[in-house]
Coordinates of C-alpha atoms in Angstrom, one line a residue:
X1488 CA -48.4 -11.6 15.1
X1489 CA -44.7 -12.7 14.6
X1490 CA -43.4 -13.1 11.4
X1491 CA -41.0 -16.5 10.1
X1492 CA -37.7 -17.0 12.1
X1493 CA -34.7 -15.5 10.1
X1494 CA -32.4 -19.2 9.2
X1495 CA -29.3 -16.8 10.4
X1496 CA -27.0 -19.3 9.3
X1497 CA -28.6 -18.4 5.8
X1498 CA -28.5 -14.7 6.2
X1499 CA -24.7 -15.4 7.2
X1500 CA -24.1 -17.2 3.8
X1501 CA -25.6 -14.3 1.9
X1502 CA -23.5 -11.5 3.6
X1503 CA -20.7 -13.5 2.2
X1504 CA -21.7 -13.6 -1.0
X1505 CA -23.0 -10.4 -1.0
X1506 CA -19.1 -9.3 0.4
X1507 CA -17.7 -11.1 -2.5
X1508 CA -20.0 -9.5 -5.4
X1509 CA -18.4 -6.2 -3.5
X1510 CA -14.8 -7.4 -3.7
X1511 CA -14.2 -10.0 -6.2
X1512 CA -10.9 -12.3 -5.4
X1513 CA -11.1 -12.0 -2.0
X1514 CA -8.9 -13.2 1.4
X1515 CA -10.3 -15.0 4.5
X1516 CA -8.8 -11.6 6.3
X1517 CA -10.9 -9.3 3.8
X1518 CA -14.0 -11.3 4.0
X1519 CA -13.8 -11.5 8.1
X1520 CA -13.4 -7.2 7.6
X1521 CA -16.1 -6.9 5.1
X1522 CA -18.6 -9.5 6.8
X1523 CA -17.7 -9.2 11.0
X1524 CA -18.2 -12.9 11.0
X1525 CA -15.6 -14.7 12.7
X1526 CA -13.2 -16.7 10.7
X1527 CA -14.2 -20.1 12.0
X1528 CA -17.7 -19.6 11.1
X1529 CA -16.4 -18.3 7.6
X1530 CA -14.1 -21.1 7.0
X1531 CA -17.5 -23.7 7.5
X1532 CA -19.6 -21.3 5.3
X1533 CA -16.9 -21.0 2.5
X1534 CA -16.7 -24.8 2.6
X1535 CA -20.3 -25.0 2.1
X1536 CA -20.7 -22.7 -0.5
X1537 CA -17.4 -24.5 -2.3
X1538 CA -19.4 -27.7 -2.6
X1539 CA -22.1 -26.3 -3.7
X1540 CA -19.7 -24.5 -6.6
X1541 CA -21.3 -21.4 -5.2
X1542 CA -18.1 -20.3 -4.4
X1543 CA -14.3 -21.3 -5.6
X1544 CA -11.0 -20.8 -4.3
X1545 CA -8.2 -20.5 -6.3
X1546 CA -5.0 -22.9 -5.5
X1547 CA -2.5 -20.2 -6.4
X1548 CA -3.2 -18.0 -3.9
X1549 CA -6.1 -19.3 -1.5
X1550 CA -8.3 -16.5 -2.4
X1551 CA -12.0 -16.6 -2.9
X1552 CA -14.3 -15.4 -5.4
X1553 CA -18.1 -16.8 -6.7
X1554 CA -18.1 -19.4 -9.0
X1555 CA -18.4 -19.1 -12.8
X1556 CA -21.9 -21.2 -12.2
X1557 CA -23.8 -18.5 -11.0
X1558 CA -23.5 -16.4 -13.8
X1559 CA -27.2 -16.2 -15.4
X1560 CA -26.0 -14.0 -18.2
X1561 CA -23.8 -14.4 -21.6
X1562 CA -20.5 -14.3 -19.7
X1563 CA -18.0 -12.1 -19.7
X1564 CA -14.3 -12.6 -20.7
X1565 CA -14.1 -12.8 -17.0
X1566 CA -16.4 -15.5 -16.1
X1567 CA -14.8 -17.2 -19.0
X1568 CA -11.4 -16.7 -17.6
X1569 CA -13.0 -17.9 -14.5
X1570 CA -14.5 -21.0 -15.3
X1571 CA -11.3 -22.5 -17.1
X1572 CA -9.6 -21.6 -14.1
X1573 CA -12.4 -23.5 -11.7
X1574 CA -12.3 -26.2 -13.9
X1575 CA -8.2 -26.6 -14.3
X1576 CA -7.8 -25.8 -10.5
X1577 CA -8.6 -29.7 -8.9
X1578 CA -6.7 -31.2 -11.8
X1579 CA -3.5 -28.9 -12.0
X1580 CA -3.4 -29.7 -7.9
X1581 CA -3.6 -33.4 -8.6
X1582 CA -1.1 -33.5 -11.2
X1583 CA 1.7 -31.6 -8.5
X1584 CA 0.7 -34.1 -6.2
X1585 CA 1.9 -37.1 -8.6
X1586 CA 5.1 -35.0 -10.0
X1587 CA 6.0 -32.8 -7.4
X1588 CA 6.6 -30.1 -10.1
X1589 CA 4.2 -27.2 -10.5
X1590 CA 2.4 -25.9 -13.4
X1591 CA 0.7 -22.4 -14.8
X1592 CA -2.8 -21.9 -16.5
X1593 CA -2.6 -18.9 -19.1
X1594 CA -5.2 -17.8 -20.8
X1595 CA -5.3 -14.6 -23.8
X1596 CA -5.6 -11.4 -22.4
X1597 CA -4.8 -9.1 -25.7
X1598 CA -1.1 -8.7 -26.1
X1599 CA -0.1 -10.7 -23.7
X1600 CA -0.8 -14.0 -21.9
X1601 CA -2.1 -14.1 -18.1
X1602 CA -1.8 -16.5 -15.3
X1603 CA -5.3 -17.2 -13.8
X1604 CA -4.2 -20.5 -11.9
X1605 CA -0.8 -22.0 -10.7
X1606 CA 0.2 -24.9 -8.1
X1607 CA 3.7 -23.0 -7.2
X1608 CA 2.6 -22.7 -3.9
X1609 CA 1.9 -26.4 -3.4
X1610 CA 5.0 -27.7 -4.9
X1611 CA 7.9 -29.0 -2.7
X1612 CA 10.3 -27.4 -4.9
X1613 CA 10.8 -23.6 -4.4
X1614 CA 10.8 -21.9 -7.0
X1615 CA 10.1 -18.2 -7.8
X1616 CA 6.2 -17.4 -7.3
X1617 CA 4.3 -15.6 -10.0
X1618 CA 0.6 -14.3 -8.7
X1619 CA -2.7 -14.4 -10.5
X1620 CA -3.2 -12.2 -13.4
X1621 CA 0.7 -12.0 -14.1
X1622 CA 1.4 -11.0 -17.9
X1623 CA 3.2 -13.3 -20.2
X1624 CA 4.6 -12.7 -23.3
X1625 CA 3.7 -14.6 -26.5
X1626 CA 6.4 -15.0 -28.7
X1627 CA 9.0 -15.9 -25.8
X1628 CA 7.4 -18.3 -23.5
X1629 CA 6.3 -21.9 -23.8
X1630 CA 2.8 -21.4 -23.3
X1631 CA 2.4 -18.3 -25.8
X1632 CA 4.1 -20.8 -28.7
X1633 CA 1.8 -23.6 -27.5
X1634 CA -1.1 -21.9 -27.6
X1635 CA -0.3 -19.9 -31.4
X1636 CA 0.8 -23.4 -32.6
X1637 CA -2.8 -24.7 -32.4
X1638 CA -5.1 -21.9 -32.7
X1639 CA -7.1 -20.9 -35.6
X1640 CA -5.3 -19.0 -38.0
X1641 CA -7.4 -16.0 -38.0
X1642 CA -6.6 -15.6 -33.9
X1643 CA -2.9 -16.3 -34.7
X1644 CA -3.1 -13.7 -37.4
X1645 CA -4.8 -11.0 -35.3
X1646 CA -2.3 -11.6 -32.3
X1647 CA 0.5 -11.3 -34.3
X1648 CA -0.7 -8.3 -36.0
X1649 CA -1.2 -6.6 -32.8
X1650 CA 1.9 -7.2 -32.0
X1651 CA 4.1 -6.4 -34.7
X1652 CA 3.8 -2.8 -33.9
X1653 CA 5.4 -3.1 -30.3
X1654 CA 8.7 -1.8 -29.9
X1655 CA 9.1 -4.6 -26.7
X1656 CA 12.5 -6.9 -27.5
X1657 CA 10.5 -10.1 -26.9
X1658 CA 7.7 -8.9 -29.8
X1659 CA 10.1 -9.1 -32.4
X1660 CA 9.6 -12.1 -33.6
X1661 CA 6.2 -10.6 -34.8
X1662 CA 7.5 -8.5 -37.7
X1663 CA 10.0 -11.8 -38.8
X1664 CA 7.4 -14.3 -40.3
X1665 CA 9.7 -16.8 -41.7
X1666 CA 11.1 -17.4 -38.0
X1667 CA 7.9 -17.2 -36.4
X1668 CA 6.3 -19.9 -38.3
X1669 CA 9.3 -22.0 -37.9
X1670 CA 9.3 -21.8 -34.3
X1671 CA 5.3 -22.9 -34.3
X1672 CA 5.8 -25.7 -36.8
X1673 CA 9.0 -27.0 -34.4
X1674 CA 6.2 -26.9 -31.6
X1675 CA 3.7 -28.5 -33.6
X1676 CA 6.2 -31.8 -34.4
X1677 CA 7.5 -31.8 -31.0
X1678 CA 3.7 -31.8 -29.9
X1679 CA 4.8 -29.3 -26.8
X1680 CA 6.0 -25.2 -27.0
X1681 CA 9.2 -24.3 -24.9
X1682 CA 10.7 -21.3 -23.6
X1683 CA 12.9 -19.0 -26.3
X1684 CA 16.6 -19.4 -25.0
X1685 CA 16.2 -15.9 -24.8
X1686 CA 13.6 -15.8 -22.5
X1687 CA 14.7 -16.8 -19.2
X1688 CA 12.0 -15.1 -16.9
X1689 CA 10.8 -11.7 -15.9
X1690 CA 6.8 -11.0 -16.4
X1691 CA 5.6 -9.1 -20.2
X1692 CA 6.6 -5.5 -20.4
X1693 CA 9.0 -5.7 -17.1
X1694 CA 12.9 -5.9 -16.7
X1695 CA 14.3 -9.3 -17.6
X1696 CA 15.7 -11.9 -15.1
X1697 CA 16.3 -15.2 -14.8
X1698 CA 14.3 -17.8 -12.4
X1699 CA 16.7 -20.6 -13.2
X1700 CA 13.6 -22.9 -14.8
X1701 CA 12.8 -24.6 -17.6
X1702 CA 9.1 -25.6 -19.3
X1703 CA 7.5 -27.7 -21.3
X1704 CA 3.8 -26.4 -22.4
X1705 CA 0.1 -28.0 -24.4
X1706 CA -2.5 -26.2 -25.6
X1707 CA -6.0 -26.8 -24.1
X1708 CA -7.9 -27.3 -28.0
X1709 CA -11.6 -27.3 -27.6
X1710 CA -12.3 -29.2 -30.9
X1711 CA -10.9 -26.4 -33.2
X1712 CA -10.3 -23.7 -31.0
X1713 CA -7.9 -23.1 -27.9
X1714 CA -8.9 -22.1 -24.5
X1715 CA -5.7 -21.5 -23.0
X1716 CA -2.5 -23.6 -22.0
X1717 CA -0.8 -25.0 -19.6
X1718 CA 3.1 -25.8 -18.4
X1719 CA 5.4 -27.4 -16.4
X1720 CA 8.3 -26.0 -14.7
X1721 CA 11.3 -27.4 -13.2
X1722 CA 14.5 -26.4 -12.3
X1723 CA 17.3 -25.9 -15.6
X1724 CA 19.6 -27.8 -13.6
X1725 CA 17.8 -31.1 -12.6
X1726 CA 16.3 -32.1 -15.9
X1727 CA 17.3 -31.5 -20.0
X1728 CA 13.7 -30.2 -21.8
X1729 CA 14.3 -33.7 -23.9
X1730 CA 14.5 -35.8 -20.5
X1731 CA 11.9 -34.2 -18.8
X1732 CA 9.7 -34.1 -21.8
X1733 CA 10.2 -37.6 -22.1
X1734 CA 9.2 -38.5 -18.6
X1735 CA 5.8 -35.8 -17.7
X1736 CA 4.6 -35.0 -21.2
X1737 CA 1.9 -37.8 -21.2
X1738 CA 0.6 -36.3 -17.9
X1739 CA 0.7 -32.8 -19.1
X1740 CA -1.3 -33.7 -22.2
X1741 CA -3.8 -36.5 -20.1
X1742 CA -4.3 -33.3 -17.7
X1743 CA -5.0 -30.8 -20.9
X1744 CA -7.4 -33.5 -22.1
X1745 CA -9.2 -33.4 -18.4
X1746 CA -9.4 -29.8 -18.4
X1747 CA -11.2 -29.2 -21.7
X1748 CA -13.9 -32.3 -20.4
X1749 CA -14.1 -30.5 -17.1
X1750 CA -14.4 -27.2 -18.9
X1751 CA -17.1 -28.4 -21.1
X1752 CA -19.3 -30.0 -18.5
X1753 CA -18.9 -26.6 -16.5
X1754 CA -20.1 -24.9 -20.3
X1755 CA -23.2 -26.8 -20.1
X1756 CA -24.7 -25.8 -17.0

């Protein structure tokens, strides 16, 4: 007697996933190598999955990876990463859209910040392109000061101690406290971190250069912890900080705002 039908548009679906699980963060090209389906037929599945939040792509780079959602464990620092990213993603995209001018998620990663979303890619503007998972300093750039500004002390502390030891130029600020807590109370009146005039590009722990750009950069505070922050850029030449401040803060901090609600809801499930 014959057994059930296979739904092959269901075992399709799976060898996708299953593709994914095997390489995390992956391209339409690697999928269609990994899976042999063609990339029509992948493009429909993907889109399925995505509106099911089965699967996410990333705006920075187009990639695609399974959602935070599906994780029936205590996550990891990577689904973590992960789920601020899926839930920043939409609203970073819609905030280039009203702007023009792109913005970075970071989030902690140790001694350094990392980039786990950007809209670069979708901005008219063209400015330098930074991938996912890009190190940032702390001391230097306008998220690192955003974030330290707001963060519990005892975080604050043990990022700072951990970096006092480092010999890097852009760490030095860790070993001058006075200065330090300056700089974090001047972000804390101003309500936004900016870059160090010293910093003028370059990624954490490579050669220095400079992109030309400015930022302006909020926290993301989950009642009284913070999740990670996000930034504007624009080009040095078009706008003062002061003037640009004065005309996109509101919509950086309503978009910070959006993100920790978005984050939250994706929390609870």
């Amino acid at each position: 007697m014959a057994g059930p039908k296979i739904i092959k548009s269901l075992e399709r679906g799976l060898q996708v996933l299953q593709a994914l699980q095997m390489q995390p963060d992956s391209s339409l090209r690697e999928l269609y190598i990994l899976t042999g389906i063609s990339k029509p037929s992948l493009l429909r599945i993907l889109h399925t999955l995505a509106r099911s939040g089965i699967v996410t792509r990333r705006v920075g780079d187009g990639r695609y990876r399974i959602g935070a959602m599906l994780a029936q464990h205590a996550p990891s620092r990577r689904e973590h990463r992960d789920k601020i990213a899926e839930a920043a993603a939409p609203i970073l995209e819609r905030l280039c859209e009203r702007v023009s001018w792109p913005s970075d998620l970071m989030v902690p990663a140790g001694d350094h910040m990392e980039i786990c979303e950007t809209t670069r890619a979708r901005s008219p503007f063209l400015l330098q392109q930074e991938r996912i998972g890009l190190p940032v300093n702390w001391l230097w750039s306008a998220v690192g000061t955003a974030y330290l500004a707001y963060c519990p002390a005892k975080e604050r502390q043990r990022v700072i101690g951990l970096l006092r030891a480092s010999t890097r130029p852009e760490d030095r600020l860790a070993r001058e406290p006075a200065r330090l807590n300056a700089i974090l109370d001047e972000v804390r009146a101003r309500g936004y971190g900016i870059r160090n005039s010293l910093h003028t590009g370059g990624y954490y722990g490579g050669p220095p250069h400079s992109d030309g750009l400015f930022a302006i950069s909020v926290p993301l505070r989950d009642n009284s912890r913070v999740i990670g922050a996000i930034n504007m850029l624009w080009l040095k030449n078009a706008f003062s900080i002061e003037a640009f401040a004065a005309r996109h803060l509101g919509e950086l901090q309503n978009a910070a705002a959006e993100i920790v609600n978005s984050f939250r809801r994706r929390r609870k499930r």
